[in-house]
XYZ file of N, CA and C in Angstrom:
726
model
N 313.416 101.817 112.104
C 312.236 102.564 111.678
C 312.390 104.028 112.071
N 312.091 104.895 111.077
C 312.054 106.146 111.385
C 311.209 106.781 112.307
N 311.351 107.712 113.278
C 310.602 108.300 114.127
C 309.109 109.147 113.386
N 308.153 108.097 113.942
C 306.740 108.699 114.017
C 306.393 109.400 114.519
N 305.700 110.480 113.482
C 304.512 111.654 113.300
C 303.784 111.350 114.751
N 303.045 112.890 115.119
C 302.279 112.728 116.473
C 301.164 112.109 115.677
N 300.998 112.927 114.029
C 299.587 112.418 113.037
C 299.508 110.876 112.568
N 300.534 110.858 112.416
C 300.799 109.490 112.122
C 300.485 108.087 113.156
N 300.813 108.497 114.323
C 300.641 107.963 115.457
C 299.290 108.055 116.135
N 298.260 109.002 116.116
C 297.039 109.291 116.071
C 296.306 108.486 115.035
N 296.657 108.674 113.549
C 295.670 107.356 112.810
C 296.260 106.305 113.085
N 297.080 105.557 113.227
C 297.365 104.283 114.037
C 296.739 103.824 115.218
N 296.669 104.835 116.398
C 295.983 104.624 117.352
C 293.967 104.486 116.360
N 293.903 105.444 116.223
C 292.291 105.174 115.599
C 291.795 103.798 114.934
N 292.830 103.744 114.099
C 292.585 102.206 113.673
C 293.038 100.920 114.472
N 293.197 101.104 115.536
C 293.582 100.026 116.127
C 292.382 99.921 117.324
N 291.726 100.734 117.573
C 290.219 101.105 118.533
C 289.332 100.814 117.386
N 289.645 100.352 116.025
C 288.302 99.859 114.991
C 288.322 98.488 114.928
N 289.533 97.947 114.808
C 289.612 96.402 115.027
C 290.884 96.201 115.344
N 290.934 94.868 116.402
C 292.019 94.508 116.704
C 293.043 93.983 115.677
N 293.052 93.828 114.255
C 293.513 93.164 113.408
C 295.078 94.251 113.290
N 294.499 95.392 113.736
C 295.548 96.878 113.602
C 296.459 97.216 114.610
N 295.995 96.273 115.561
C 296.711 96.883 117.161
C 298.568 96.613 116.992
N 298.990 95.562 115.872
C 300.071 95.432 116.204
C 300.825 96.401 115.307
N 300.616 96.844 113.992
C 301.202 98.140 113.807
C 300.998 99.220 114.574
N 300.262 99.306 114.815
C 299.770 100.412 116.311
C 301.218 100.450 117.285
N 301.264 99.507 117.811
C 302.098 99.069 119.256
C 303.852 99.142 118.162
N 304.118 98.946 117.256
C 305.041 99.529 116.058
C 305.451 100.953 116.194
N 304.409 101.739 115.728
C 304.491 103.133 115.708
C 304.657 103.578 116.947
N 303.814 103.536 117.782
C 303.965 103.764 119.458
C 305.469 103.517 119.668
N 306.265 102.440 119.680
C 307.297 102.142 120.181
C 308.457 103.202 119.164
N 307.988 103.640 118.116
C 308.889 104.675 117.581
C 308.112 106.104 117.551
N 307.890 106.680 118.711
C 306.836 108.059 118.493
C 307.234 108.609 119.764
N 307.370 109.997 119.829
C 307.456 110.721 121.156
C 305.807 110.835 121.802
N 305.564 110.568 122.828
C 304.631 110.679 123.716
C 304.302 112.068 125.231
N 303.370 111.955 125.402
C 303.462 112.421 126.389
C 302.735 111.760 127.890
N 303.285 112.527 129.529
C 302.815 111.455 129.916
C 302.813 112.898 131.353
N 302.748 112.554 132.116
C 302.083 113.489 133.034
C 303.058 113.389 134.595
N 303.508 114.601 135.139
C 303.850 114.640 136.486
C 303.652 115.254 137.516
N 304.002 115.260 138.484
C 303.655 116.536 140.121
C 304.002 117.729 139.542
N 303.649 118.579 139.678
C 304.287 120.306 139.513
C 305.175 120.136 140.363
N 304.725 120.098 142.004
C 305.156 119.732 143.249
C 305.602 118.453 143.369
N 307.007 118.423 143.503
C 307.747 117.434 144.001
C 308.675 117.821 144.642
N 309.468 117.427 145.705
C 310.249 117.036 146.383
C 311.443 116.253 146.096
N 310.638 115.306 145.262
C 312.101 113.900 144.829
C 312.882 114.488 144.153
N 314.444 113.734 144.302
C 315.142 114.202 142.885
C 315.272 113.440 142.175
N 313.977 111.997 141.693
C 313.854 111.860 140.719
C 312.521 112.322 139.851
N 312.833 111.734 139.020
C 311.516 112.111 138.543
C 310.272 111.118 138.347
N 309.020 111.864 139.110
C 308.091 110.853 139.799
C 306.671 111.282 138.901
N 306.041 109.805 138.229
C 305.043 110.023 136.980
C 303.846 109.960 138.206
N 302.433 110.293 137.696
C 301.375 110.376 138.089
C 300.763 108.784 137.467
N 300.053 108.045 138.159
C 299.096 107.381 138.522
C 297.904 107.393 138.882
N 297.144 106.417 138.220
C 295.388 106.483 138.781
C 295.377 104.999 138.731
N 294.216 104.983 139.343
C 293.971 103.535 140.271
C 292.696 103.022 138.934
N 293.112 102.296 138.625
C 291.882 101.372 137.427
C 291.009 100.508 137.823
N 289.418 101.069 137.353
C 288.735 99.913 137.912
C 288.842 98.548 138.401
N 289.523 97.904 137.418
C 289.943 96.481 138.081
C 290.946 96.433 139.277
N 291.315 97.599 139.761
C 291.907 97.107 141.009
C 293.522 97.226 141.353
N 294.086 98.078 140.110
C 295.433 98.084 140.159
C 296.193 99.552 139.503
N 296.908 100.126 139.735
C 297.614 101.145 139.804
C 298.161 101.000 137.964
N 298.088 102.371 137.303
C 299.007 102.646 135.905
C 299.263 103.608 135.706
N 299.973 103.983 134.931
C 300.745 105.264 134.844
C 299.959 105.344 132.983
N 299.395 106.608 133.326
C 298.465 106.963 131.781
C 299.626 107.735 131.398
N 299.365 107.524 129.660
C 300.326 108.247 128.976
C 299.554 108.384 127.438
N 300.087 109.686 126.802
C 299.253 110.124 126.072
C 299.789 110.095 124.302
N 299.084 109.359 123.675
C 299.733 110.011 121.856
C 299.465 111.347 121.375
N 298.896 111.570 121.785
C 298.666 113.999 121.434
C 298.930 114.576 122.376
N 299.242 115.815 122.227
C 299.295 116.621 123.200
C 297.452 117.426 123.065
N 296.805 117.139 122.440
C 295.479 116.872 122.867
C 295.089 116.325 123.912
N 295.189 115.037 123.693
C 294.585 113.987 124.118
C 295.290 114.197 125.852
N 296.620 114.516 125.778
C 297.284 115.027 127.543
C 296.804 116.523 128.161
N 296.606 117.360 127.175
C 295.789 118.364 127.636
C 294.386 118.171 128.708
N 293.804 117.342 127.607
C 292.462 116.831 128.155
C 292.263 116.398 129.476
N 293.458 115.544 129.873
C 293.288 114.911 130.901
C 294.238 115.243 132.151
N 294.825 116.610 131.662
C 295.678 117.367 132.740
C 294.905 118.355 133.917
N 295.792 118.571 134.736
C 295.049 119.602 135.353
C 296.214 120.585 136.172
N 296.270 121.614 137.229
C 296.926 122.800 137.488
C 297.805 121.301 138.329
N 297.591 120.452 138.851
C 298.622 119.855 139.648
C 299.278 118.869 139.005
N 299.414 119.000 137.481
C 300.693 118.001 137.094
C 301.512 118.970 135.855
N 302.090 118.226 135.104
C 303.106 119.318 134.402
C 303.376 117.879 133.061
N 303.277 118.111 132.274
C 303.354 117.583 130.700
C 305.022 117.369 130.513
N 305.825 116.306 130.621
C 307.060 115.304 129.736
C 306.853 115.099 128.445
N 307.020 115.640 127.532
C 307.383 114.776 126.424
C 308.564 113.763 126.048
N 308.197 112.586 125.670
C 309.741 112.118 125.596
C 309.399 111.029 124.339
N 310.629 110.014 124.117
C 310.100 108.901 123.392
C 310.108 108.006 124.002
N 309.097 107.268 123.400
C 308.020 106.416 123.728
C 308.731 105.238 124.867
N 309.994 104.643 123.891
C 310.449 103.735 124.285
C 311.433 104.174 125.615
N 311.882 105.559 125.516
C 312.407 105.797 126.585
C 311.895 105.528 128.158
N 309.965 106.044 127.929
C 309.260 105.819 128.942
C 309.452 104.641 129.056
N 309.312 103.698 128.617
C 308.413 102.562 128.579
C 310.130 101.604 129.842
N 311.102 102.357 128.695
C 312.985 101.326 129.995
C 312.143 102.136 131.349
N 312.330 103.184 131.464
C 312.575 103.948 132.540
C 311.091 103.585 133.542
N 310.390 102.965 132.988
C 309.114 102.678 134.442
C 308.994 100.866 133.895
N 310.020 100.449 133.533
C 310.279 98.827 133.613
C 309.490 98.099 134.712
N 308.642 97.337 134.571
C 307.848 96.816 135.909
C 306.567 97.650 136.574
N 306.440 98.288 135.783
C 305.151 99.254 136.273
C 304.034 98.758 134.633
N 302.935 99.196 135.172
C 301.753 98.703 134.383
C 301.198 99.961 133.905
N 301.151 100.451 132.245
C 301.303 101.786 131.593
C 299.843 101.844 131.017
N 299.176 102.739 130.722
C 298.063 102.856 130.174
C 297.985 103.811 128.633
N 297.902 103.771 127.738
C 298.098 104.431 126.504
C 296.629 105.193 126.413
N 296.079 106.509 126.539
C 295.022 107.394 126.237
C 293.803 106.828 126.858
N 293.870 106.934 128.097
C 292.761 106.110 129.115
C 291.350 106.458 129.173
N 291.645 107.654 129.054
C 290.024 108.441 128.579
C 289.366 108.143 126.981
N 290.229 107.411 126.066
C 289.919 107.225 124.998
C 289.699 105.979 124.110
N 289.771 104.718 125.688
C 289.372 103.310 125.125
C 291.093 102.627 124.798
N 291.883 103.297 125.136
C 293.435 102.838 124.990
C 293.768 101.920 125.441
N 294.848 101.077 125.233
C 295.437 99.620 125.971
C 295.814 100.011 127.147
N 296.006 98.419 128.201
C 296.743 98.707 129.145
C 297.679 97.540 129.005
N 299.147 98.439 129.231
C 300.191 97.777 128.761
C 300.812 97.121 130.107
N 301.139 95.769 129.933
C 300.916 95.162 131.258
C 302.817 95.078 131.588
N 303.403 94.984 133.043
C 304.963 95.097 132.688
C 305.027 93.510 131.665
N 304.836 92.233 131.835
C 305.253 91.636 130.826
C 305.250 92.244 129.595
N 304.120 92.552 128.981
C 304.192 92.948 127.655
C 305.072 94.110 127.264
N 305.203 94.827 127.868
C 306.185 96.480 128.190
C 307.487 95.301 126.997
N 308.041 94.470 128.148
C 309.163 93.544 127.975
C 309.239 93.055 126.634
N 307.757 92.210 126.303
C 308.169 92.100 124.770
C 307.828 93.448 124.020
N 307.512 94.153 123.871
C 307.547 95.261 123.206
C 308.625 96.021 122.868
N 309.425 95.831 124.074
C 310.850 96.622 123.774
C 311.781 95.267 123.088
N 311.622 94.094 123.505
C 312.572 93.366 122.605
C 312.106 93.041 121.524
N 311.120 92.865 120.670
C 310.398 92.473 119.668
C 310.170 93.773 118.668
N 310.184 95.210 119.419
C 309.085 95.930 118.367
C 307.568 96.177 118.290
N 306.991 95.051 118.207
C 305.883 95.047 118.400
C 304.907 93.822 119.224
N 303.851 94.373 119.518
C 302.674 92.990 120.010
C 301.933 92.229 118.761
N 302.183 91.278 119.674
C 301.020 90.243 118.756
C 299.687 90.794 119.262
N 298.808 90.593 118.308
C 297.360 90.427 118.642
C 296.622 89.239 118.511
N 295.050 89.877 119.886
C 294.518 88.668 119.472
C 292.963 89.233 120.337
N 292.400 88.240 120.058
C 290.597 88.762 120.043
C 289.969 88.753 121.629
N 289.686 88.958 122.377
C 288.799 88.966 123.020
C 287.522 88.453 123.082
N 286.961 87.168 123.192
C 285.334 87.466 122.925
C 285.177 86.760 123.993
N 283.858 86.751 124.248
C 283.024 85.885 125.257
C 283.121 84.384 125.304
N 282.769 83.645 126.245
C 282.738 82.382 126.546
C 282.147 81.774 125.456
N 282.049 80.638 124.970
C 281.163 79.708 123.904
C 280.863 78.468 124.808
N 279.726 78.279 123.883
C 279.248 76.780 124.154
C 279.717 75.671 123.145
N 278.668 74.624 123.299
C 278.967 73.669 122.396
C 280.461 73.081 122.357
N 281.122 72.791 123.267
C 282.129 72.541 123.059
C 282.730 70.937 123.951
N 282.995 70.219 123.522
C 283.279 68.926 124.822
C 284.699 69.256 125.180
N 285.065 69.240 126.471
C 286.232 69.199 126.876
C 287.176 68.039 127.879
N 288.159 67.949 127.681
C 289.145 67.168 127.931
C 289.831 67.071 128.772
N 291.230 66.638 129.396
C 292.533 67.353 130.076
C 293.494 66.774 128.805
N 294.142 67.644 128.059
C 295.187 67.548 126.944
C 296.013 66.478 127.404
N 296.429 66.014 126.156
C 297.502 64.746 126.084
C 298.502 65.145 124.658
N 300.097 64.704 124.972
C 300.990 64.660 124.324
C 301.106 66.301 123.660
N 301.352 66.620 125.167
C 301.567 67.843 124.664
C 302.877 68.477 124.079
N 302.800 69.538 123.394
C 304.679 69.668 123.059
C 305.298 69.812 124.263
N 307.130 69.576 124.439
C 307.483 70.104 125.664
C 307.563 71.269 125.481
N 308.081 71.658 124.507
C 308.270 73.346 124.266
C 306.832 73.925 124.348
N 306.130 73.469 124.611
C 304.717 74.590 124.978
C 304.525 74.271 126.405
N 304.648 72.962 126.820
C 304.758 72.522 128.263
C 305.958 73.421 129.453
N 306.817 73.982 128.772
C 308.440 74.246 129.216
C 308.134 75.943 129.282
N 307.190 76.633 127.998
C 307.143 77.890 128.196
C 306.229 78.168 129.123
N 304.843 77.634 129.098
C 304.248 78.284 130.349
C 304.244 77.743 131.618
N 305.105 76.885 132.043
C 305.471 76.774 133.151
C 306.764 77.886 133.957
N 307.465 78.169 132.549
C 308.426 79.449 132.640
C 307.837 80.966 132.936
N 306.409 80.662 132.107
C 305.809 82.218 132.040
C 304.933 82.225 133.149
N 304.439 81.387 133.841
C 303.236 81.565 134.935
C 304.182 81.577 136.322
N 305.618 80.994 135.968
C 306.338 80.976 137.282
C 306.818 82.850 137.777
N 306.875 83.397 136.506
C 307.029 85.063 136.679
C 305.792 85.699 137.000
N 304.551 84.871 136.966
C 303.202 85.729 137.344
C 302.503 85.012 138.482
N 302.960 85.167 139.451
C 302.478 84.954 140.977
C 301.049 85.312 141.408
N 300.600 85.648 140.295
C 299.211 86.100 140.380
C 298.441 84.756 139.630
N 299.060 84.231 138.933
C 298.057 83.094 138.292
C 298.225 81.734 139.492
N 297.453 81.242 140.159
C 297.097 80.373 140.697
C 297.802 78.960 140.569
N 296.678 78.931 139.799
C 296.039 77.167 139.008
C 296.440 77.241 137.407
N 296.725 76.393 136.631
C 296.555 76.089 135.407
C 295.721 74.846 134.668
N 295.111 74.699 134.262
C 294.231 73.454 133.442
C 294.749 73.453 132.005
N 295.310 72.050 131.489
C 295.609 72.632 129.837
C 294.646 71.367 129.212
N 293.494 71.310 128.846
C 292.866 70.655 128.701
C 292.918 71.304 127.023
N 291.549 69.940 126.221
C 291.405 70.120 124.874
C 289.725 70.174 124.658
N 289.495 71.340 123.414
C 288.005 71.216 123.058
C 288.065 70.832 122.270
N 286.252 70.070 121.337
C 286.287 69.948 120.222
C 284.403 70.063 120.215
N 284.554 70.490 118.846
C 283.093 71.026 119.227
C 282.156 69.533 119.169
N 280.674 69.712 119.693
C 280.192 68.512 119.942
C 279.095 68.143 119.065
N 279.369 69.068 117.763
C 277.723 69.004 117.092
C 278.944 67.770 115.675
N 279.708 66.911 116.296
C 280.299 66.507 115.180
C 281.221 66.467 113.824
N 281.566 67.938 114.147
C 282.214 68.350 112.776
C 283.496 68.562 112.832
N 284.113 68.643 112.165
C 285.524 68.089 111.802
C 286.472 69.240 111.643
N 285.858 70.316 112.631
C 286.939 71.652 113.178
C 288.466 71.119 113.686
N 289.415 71.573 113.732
C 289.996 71.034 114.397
C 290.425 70.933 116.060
N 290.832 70.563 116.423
C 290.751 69.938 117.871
C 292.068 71.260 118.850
N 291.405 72.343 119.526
C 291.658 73.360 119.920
C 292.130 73.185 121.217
N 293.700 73.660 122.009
C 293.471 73.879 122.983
C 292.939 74.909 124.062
N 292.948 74.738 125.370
C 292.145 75.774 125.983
C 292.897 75.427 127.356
N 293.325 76.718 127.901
C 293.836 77.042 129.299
C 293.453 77.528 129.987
N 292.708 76.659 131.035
C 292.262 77.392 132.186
C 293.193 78.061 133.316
N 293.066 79.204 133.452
C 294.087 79.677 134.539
C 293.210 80.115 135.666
N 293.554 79.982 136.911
C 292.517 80.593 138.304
C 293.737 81.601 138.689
N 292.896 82.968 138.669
C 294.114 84.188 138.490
C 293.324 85.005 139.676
N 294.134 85.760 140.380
C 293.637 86.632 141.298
C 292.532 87.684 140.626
N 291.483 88.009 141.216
C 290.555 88.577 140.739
C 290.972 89.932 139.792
N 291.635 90.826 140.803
C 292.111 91.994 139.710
C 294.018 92.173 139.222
N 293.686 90.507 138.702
C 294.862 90.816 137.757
C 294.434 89.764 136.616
N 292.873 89.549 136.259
C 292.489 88.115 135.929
C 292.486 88.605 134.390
N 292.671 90.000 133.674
C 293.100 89.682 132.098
C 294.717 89.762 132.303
N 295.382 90.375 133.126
C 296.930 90.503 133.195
C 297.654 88.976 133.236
N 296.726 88.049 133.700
C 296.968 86.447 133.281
C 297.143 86.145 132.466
N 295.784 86.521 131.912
C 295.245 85.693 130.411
C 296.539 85.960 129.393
N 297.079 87.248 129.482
C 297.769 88.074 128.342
C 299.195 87.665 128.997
N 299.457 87.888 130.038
C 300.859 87.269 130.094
C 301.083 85.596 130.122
N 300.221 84.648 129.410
C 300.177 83.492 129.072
C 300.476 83.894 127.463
N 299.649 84.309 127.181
C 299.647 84.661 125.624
C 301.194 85.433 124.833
N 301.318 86.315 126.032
C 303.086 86.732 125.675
C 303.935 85.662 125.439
N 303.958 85.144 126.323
C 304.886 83.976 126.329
C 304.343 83.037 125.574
N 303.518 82.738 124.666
C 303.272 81.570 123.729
C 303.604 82.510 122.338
N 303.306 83.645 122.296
C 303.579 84.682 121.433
C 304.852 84.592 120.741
N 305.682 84.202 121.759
C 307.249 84.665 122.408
C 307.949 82.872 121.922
N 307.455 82.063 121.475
C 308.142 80.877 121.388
C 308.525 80.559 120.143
N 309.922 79.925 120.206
C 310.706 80.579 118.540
C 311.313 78.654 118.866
N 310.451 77.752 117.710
C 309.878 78.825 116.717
C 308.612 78.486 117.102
N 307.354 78.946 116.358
C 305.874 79.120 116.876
C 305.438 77.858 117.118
N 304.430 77.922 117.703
C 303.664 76.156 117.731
C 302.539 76.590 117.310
N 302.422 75.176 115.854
C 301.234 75.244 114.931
C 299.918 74.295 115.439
N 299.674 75.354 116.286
C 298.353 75.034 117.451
C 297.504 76.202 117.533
N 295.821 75.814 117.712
C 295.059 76.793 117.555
C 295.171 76.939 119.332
N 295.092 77.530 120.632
C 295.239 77.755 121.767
C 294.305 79.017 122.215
N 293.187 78.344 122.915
C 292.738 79.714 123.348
C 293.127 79.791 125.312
N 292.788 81.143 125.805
C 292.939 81.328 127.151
C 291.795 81.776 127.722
N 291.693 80.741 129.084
C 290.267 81.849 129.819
C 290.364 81.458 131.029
N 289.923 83.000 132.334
C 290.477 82.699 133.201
C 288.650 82.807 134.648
N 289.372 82.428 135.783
C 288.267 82.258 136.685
C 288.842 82.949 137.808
N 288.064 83.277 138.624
C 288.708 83.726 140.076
C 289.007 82.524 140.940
N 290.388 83.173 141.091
C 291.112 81.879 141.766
C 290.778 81.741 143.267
N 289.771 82.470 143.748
C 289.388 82.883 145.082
C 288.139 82.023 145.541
N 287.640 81.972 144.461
C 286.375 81.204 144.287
C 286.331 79.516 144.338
N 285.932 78.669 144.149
C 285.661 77.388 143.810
C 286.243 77.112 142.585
N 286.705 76.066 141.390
C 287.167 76.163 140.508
C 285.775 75.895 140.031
N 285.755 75.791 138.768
C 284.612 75.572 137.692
C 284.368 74.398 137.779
N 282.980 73.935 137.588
C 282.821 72.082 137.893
C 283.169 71.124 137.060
N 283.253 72.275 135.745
C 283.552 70.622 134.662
C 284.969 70.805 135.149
N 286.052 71.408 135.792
C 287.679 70.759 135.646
C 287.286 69.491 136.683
N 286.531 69.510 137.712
C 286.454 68.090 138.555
C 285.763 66.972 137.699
N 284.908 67.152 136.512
C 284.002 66.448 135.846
C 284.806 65.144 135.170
N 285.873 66.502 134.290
C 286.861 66.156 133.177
C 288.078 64.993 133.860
N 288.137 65.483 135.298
C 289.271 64.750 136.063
C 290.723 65.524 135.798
N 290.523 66.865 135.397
C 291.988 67.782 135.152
C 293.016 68.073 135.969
N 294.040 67.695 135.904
C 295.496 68.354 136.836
C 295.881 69.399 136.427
N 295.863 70.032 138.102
C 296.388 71.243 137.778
C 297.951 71.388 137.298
N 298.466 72.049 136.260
C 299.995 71.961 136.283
C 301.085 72.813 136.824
N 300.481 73.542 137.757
C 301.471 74.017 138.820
C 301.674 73.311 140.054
N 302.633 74.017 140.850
C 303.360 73.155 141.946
C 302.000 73.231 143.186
N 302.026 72.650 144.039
C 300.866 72.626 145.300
C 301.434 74.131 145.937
N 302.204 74.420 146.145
C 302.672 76.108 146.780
C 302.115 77.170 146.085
N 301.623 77.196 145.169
C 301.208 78.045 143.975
C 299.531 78.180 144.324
């Protein structure tokens, strides 16, 4: 793919803050677009050391900008403006957790996802919404191994997810939806969407796909678990050390 426009890369970003249906050409263009991203005036190191802010939920990212607008905005006399491409940033702070236009409702790009992004191209998307009702739940049976095999692979790289529950819903007013799974994960409090989404990478990530509807939702693993997993009679499917 040819190297993307800063303009080009700006209506991509816009439409992808209108609905999520856009985010994965978004995360496309991004991965072929020069960016900008912010450093010390003052440094010392002889490498080169990005600026960080601490995010409400509780964890450290390195903001980075699609305009030189949008990095203006959020600069000040003690850092100094990099331009580079995109993907260059993205090798070179491997394992760090990136923020795309933070002042402007932007993603936060978690290091799993960084990972598929650079091998894939792009992210999958997917919705966000609130809890539902109406739903009876289960603990899943005959599950694939290949869905059994990946997130036991993918939660073993995220030391932050706890507990797992892979139970099944189906709604209870009778109707003939089909029969959905649902993963409970008990995730450390401020890394509890960095769970949800690095479950979802890795189901994202399974070649070839599994033709399963799968949703994710997570609890503080600090807390008590939720009462229906004792109700349901659910095993957890991680190891007792976990």
């Amino acid at each position: 793919m040819a190297m993307v426009s800063e303009q080009q890369l700006e209506r991509c970003f816009e439409l992808g803050l209108k609905s999520f249906v856009n985010e994965a050409q978004f995360f496309t263009c991004l991965l072929n677009a020069m960016v900008y991203v912010h450093a010390p005036v003052s440094d010392d190191s002889k490498n080169v050391r990005l600026i960080q802010f601490r995010h409400p939920d509780g964890f450290d990212a390195i903001p980075f900008f699609t305009s030189a607008h949008r990095s203006e905005r959020a600069a000040s006399r003690a850092v100094r403006t990099i331009h580079l491409p995109c993907a260059e940033l993205l090798k070179a702070t491997l394992g760090a957790t990136l923020m795309v236009n933070p002042n402007d409702g932007g993603a936060v790009l978690y290091p799993e996802e960084v990972r598929v992004l650079l091998r894939t191209g792009t992210l999958d998307t997917f919705e966000k919404v609130e809890s539902e009702n109406g739903f009876a739940v289960r603990p899943a049976e005959n599950l694939p191994s290949a869905l059994v095999e990946t997130l036991r692979m993918g939660v073993a790289q995220s030391p932050f997810i706890k507990t797992m529950f892979v139970l099944e819903k189906r709604p209870i007013d009778g109707s003939s939806a089909p029969m959905t799974l649902l993963l409970y994960l008990g995730v450390e409090l401020k890394h509890m969407e960095r769970g949800a989404r690095a479950v979802i990478s890795a189901i994202h990530n399974m070649n070839p796909r599994i033709d399963q509807i799968i949703d994710v939702a997570v609890y503080d693993a600090a807390g008590p678990k939720p009462e229906f997993i004792n109700q349901v009679g659910a095993i957890c499917m991680l190891s007792p050390n976990r």
